[in-house]
Amino acid sequence: MSLTNDERVAAQALLDFIDVSPSPWHAVANMVQRLEGAGFTALDERAPWTLEPNRGYYVVRDGSSLIAFHTGDGAVADHGFRGIGAHTDSPGFRIKPAPVKRQAGLDTLGVEVYGGPILATFADRDLTLAGRVLVRDDASGDITPHLFHGQQPMLRLPNLAIHLNRTVNTEGLKYDLQDELPLILGTLQSELPGQDAFREILAKQVGASTASVRAWELAVADTQPGAFFGLGEAFIANSQLDNLASCHAGLEALLTAKDKGSGVRFIAYFDHEEIGSRSFKGAESPFLPDTLERIAESFNVTGADYRRALNQSLILSADMAHAHHPNYARYYDLEHAPRLNEGPVIKINVNQRYATDGVAEAIFEGLCQEADVPVQKYVHRNTLPCGSTIGPITAGRIGVRCVDVGNAMWSMHSLRESAGAADHDKMIRVMTHFFQRDRLPQLASA
Ligand SMILES: [Zn+2]
């Protein structure tokens, strides 16, 4: 296999985006920067909105959930909404509020497990911290978040030597989540006691006083940059391909298609998918329905007309899919086991773990055909419990048809995931076509 220039450029752009987006807050900040550069205007949910046709806007909720949209001709009741949904968070470790524990002269940082990472993939890697530090202004009481991304390796989870863990290869690498996950930091040298000494490090990093650092939301991130691998550089590896690949593809599509097509086109990216989406900024929150309603109201589309709009809308719920793994064929339904580099995947589950229905499946397959992009289908093996996405939550929350799609990948929820280098460009192409097609295909008779 050899990559086309477009495929290589798209995959490299994705790796570069992930390298500077080690936390959901960084991912959103980087996407905001792209949107600003393309002339999109920031909106604040606490202020009134006055929207104009043929303009781009974005709104951020708490730094890690983002909705960006282009208003098109503003005729929402006639054209409905076209959206791409995804999530900004990835499973892993988060630093506790009082994380420092000293044993035998060494300070370690205690973590909570966020979502469902493959824990063993964090062992023996050059880890760092990334996220936000929350600083309080004592006069006003207001809280200012400061983004922090440690560039050098700061932390490590060393394996126990095989001589002390003889069954590691036969029984797998297992962790006691309380006692065996604290990460080696080193030895804190400070006048301050342990917890404050760590607070002092963060305060210095963000240029605040130690006392003003009141909280943090810090993920444990890998420091190894993304890479191509395999013959013909057919594959890519990085952390957080699930689901920053979908975020990046949707953003590229919106920026390319913004001035074409009709009606409102949006991307809606949520934090907290990996822990169930139930929060004030997750996919189960009113963030998307509130935003769609406010967009519609700006164009005097309310009540029954707003419902008409929703009923002719479509959302691509974009999240990664499980690629066939040659060493583990027995875990797949081989008629529905997508291959890397063979195009976007439609994810189907009749129990609605994925939101795709027959109509949405047929529409998305048609869009791929029109965009000259191959398409594949995934169905989970009947004997295994199927994962889920924001698709069913979004469809149920706002009553809009969704199709669950995504590129295939290996090792989902590993700290170092892998995917096909040619697929990212294909996904961008079909998403761009979805946004810029003159009209959205509909169910012919409801
Ligand atoms: Zn995901």
Short mmCIF file of C-alpha atoms in Angstrom, two decimals, residues 129-318:
data_model
loop_
_atom_site.label_atom_id
_atom_site.label_comp_id
_atom_site.label_asym_id
_atom_site.label_seq_id
_atom_site.Cartn_x
_atom_site.Cartn_y
_atom_site.Cartn_z
CA LEU A 129 0.73 15.75 33.38
CA ALA A 130 -1.72 17.74 31.29
CA GLY A 131 -4.97 19.49 32.03
CA ARG A 132 -5.95 22.58 33.93
CA VAL A 133 -5.05 24.23 37.19
CA LEU A 134 -7.82 26.29 38.81
CA VAL A 135 -6.67 29.54 40.36
CA ARG A 136 -8.86 31.66 42.65
CA ASP A 137 -8.78 35.44 42.64
CA ASP A 138 -9.17 36.27 46.32
CA ALA A 139 -10.75 39.69 45.74
CA SER A 140 -13.57 38.55 43.43
CA GLY A 141 -13.72 34.87 44.29
CA ASP A 142 -13.66 34.11 40.56
CA ILE A 143 -11.88 31.01 39.30
CA THR A 144 -9.49 31.17 36.34
CA PRO A 145 -8.43 27.95 34.63
CA HIS A 146 -4.80 27.75 33.46
CA LEU A 147 -3.89 25.07 30.92
CA PHE A 148 -0.83 23.05 31.80
CA HIS A 149 1.06 20.52 29.66
CA GLY A 150 4.32 19.17 31.06
CA GLN A 151 6.62 18.81 28.05
CA GLN A 152 9.20 16.58 29.76
CA PRO A 153 8.53 13.13 31.26
CA MET A 154 7.56 13.78 34.90
CA LEU A 155 6.03 10.50 36.02
CA ARG A 156 6.44 6.74 35.68
CA LEU A 157 4.63 3.54 36.58
CA PRO A 158 7.53 1.06 36.66
CA ASN A 159 6.74 -2.62 36.22
CA LEU A 160 7.58 -5.00 38.98
CA ALA A 161 10.51 -7.16 37.81
CA ILE A 162 9.43 -10.49 36.38
CA HIS A 163 11.50 -12.17 39.12
CA LEU A 164 9.03 -10.74 41.63
CA ASN A 165 5.96 -11.30 39.46
CA ARG A 166 6.47 -14.71 37.89
CA THR A 167 2.95 -15.08 36.50
CA VAL A 168 2.83 -11.75 34.65
CA ASN A 169 2.95 -13.42 31.21
CA THR A 170 0.49 -16.20 31.98
CA GLU A 171 -2.03 -14.24 34.02
CA GLY A 172 -1.54 -10.79 32.58
CA LEU A 173 -0.52 -7.53 34.19
CA LYS A 174 -3.10 -6.78 36.88
CA TYR A 175 -3.22 -3.85 39.26
CA ASP A 176 -4.65 -3.22 42.67
CA LEU A 177 -6.26 0.11 41.75
CA GLN A 178 -5.65 1.71 45.14
CA ASP A 179 -2.15 0.53 46.04
CA GLU A 180 -0.37 -0.20 42.78
CA LEU A 181 -1.17 2.78 40.54
CA PRO A 182 0.49 5.75 42.32
CA LEU A 183 3.02 7.21 39.90
CA ILE A 184 6.67 7.85 40.75
CA LEU A 185 7.31 11.59 40.89
CA GLY A 186 10.67 11.76 42.70
CA THR A 187 11.50 13.49 45.95
CA LEU A 188 9.82 16.82 46.61
CA GLN A 189 12.29 19.41 47.86
CA SER A 190 10.33 22.14 49.59
CA GLU A 191 9.85 24.03 52.80
CA LEU A 192 6.19 23.16 52.47
CA PRO A 193 4.61 19.90 53.60
CA GLY A 194 3.91 17.19 50.95
CA GLN A 195 0.56 18.17 49.44
CA ASP A 196 1.48 21.87 49.40
CA ALA A 197 4.83 21.07 47.84
CA PHE A 198 3.01 19.56 44.84
CA ARG A 199 0.67 22.56 44.78
CA GLU A 200 3.75 24.79 44.72
CA ILE A 201 5.05 22.99 41.59
CA LEU A 202 1.77 23.60 39.78
CA ALA A 203 1.63 27.22 40.97
CA LYS A 204 5.09 27.89 39.52
CA GLN A 205 4.14 26.25 36.22
CA VAL A 206 1.09 28.49 35.75
CA GLY A 207 2.53 31.65 37.31
CA ALA A 208 0.21 31.83 40.34
CA SER A 209 0.74 31.91 44.08
CA THR A 210 0.67 28.55 45.84
CA ALA A 211 -2.27 29.61 48.03
CA SER A 212 -4.36 30.65 45.00
CA VAL A 213 -4.15 27.17 43.39
CA ARG A 214 -7.39 25.67 44.69
CA ALA A 215 -7.99 22.66 42.46
CA TRP A 216 -6.78 20.85 39.36
CA GLU A 217 -8.07 18.53 36.69
CA LEU A 218 -4.93 16.82 35.48
CA ALA A 219 -4.71 13.81 33.21
CA VAL A 220 -1.68 11.56 32.94
CA ALA A 221 -0.45 11.85 29.36
CA ASP A 222 2.14 10.17 27.18
CA THR A 223 5.09 12.25 25.98
CA GLN A 224 5.87 10.16 22.90
CA PRO A 225 4.77 11.98 19.73
CA GLY A 226 2.58 10.30 17.13
CA ALA A 227 4.25 8.19 14.43
CA PHE A 228 3.64 6.37 11.16
CA PHE A 229 4.61 2.69 11.15
CA GLY A 230 4.49 -0.43 8.98
CA LEU A 231 5.35 -1.04 5.33
CA GLY A 232 4.50 1.99 3.23
CA GLU A 233 3.80 3.81 6.51
CA ALA A 234 0.33 2.34 6.27
CA PHE A 235 -0.50 2.88 9.93
CA ILE A 236 -0.39 5.57 12.58
CA ALA A 237 0.07 5.34 16.34
CA ASN A 238 -0.69 7.88 19.02
CA SER A 239 -2.63 8.28 22.23
CA GLN A 240 -6.28 9.41 22.10
CA LEU A 241 -7.05 8.43 18.48
CA ASP A 242 -10.34 7.54 20.21
CA ASN A 243 -11.74 10.08 19.78
CA LEU A 244 -9.60 13.03 18.76
CA ALA A 245 -9.43 11.53 15.25
CA SER A 246 -13.19 12.05 14.87
CA CYS A 247 -12.98 15.55 16.41
CA HIS A 248 -10.25 16.52 13.98
CA ALA A 249 -12.04 15.05 10.94
CA GLY A 250 -15.28 16.87 11.73
CA LEU A 251 -13.50 20.16 12.32
CA GLU A 252 -11.65 19.87 8.99
CA ALA A 253 -14.95 19.12 7.26
CA LEU A 254 -16.72 22.11 8.82
CA LEU A 255 -13.89 24.49 7.92
CA THR A 256 -13.77 23.24 4.33
CA ALA A 257 -17.52 23.13 3.76
CA LYS A 258 -18.61 26.16 5.78
CA ASP A 259 -19.46 28.46 2.88
CA LYS A 260 -21.19 25.75 0.83
CA GLY A 261 -24.35 23.78 1.45
CA SER A 262 -27.56 25.07 2.97
CA GLY A 263 -28.90 25.34 6.47
CA VAL A 264 -27.05 25.08 9.74
CA ARG A 265 -24.04 22.74 9.89
CA PHE A 266 -22.47 22.04 13.29
CA ILE A 267 -19.93 19.99 15.19
CA ALA A 268 -20.75 19.07 18.80
CA TYR A 269 -17.94 17.61 20.87
CA PHE A 270 -18.52 16.52 24.44
CA ASP A 271 -16.40 15.78 27.45
CA HIS A 272 -17.30 12.90 29.79
CA GLU A 273 -18.28 10.31 27.15
CA GLU A 274 -15.87 7.79 28.62
CA ILE A 275 -17.62 7.96 31.99
CA GLY A 276 -21.20 7.82 30.72
CA SER A 277 -21.95 11.35 29.42
CA ARG A 278 -24.00 12.36 32.47
CA SER A 279 -22.74 15.78 33.51
CA PHE A 280 -23.61 19.40 32.82
CA LYS A 281 -21.38 19.39 29.74
CA GLY A 282 -21.65 15.76 28.60
CA ALA A 283 -23.74 14.45 25.72
CA GLU A 284 -26.64 13.82 28.10
CA SER A 285 -26.66 17.48 29.16
CA PRO A 286 -28.87 20.13 27.55
CA PHE A 287 -25.79 21.71 25.87
CA LEU A 288 -26.67 20.60 22.34
CA PRO A 289 -30.49 20.98 22.52
CA ASP A 290 -30.08 24.39 24.20
CA THR A 291 -27.66 25.51 21.49
CA LEU A 292 -29.79 24.25 18.58
CA GLU A 293 -32.85 25.95 20.04
CA ARG A 294 -30.97 29.23 20.50
CA ILE A 295 -29.70 29.06 16.91
CA ALA A 296 -33.25 28.46 15.66
CA GLU A 297 -34.67 31.27 17.81
CA SER A 298 -32.13 33.67 16.33
CA PHE A 299 -33.76 33.03 12.96
CA ASN A 300 -37.26 33.23 14.43
CA VAL A 301 -37.76 29.49 14.12
CA THR A 302 -39.66 28.39 17.22
CA GLY A 303 -42.36 25.98 18.35
CA ALA A 304 -43.71 23.76 15.59
CA ASP A 305 -41.18 25.11 13.08
CA TYR A 306 -38.32 24.11 15.38
CA ARG A 307 -39.77 20.59 15.61
CA ARG A 308 -40.03 20.50 11.80
CA ALA A 309 -36.34 21.34 11.66
CA LEU A 310 -35.37 18.56 14.07
CA ASN A 311 -37.39 16.04 12.08
CA GLN A 312 -35.40 16.64 8.92
CA SER A 313 -31.99 16.72 10.60
CA LEU A 314 -29.22 14.14 10.75
CA ILE A 315 -26.28 13.76 13.11
CA LEU A 316 -23.20 11.69 12.39
CA SER A 317 -22.12 10.35 15.77
CA ALA A 318 -18.44 9.89 15.04
#
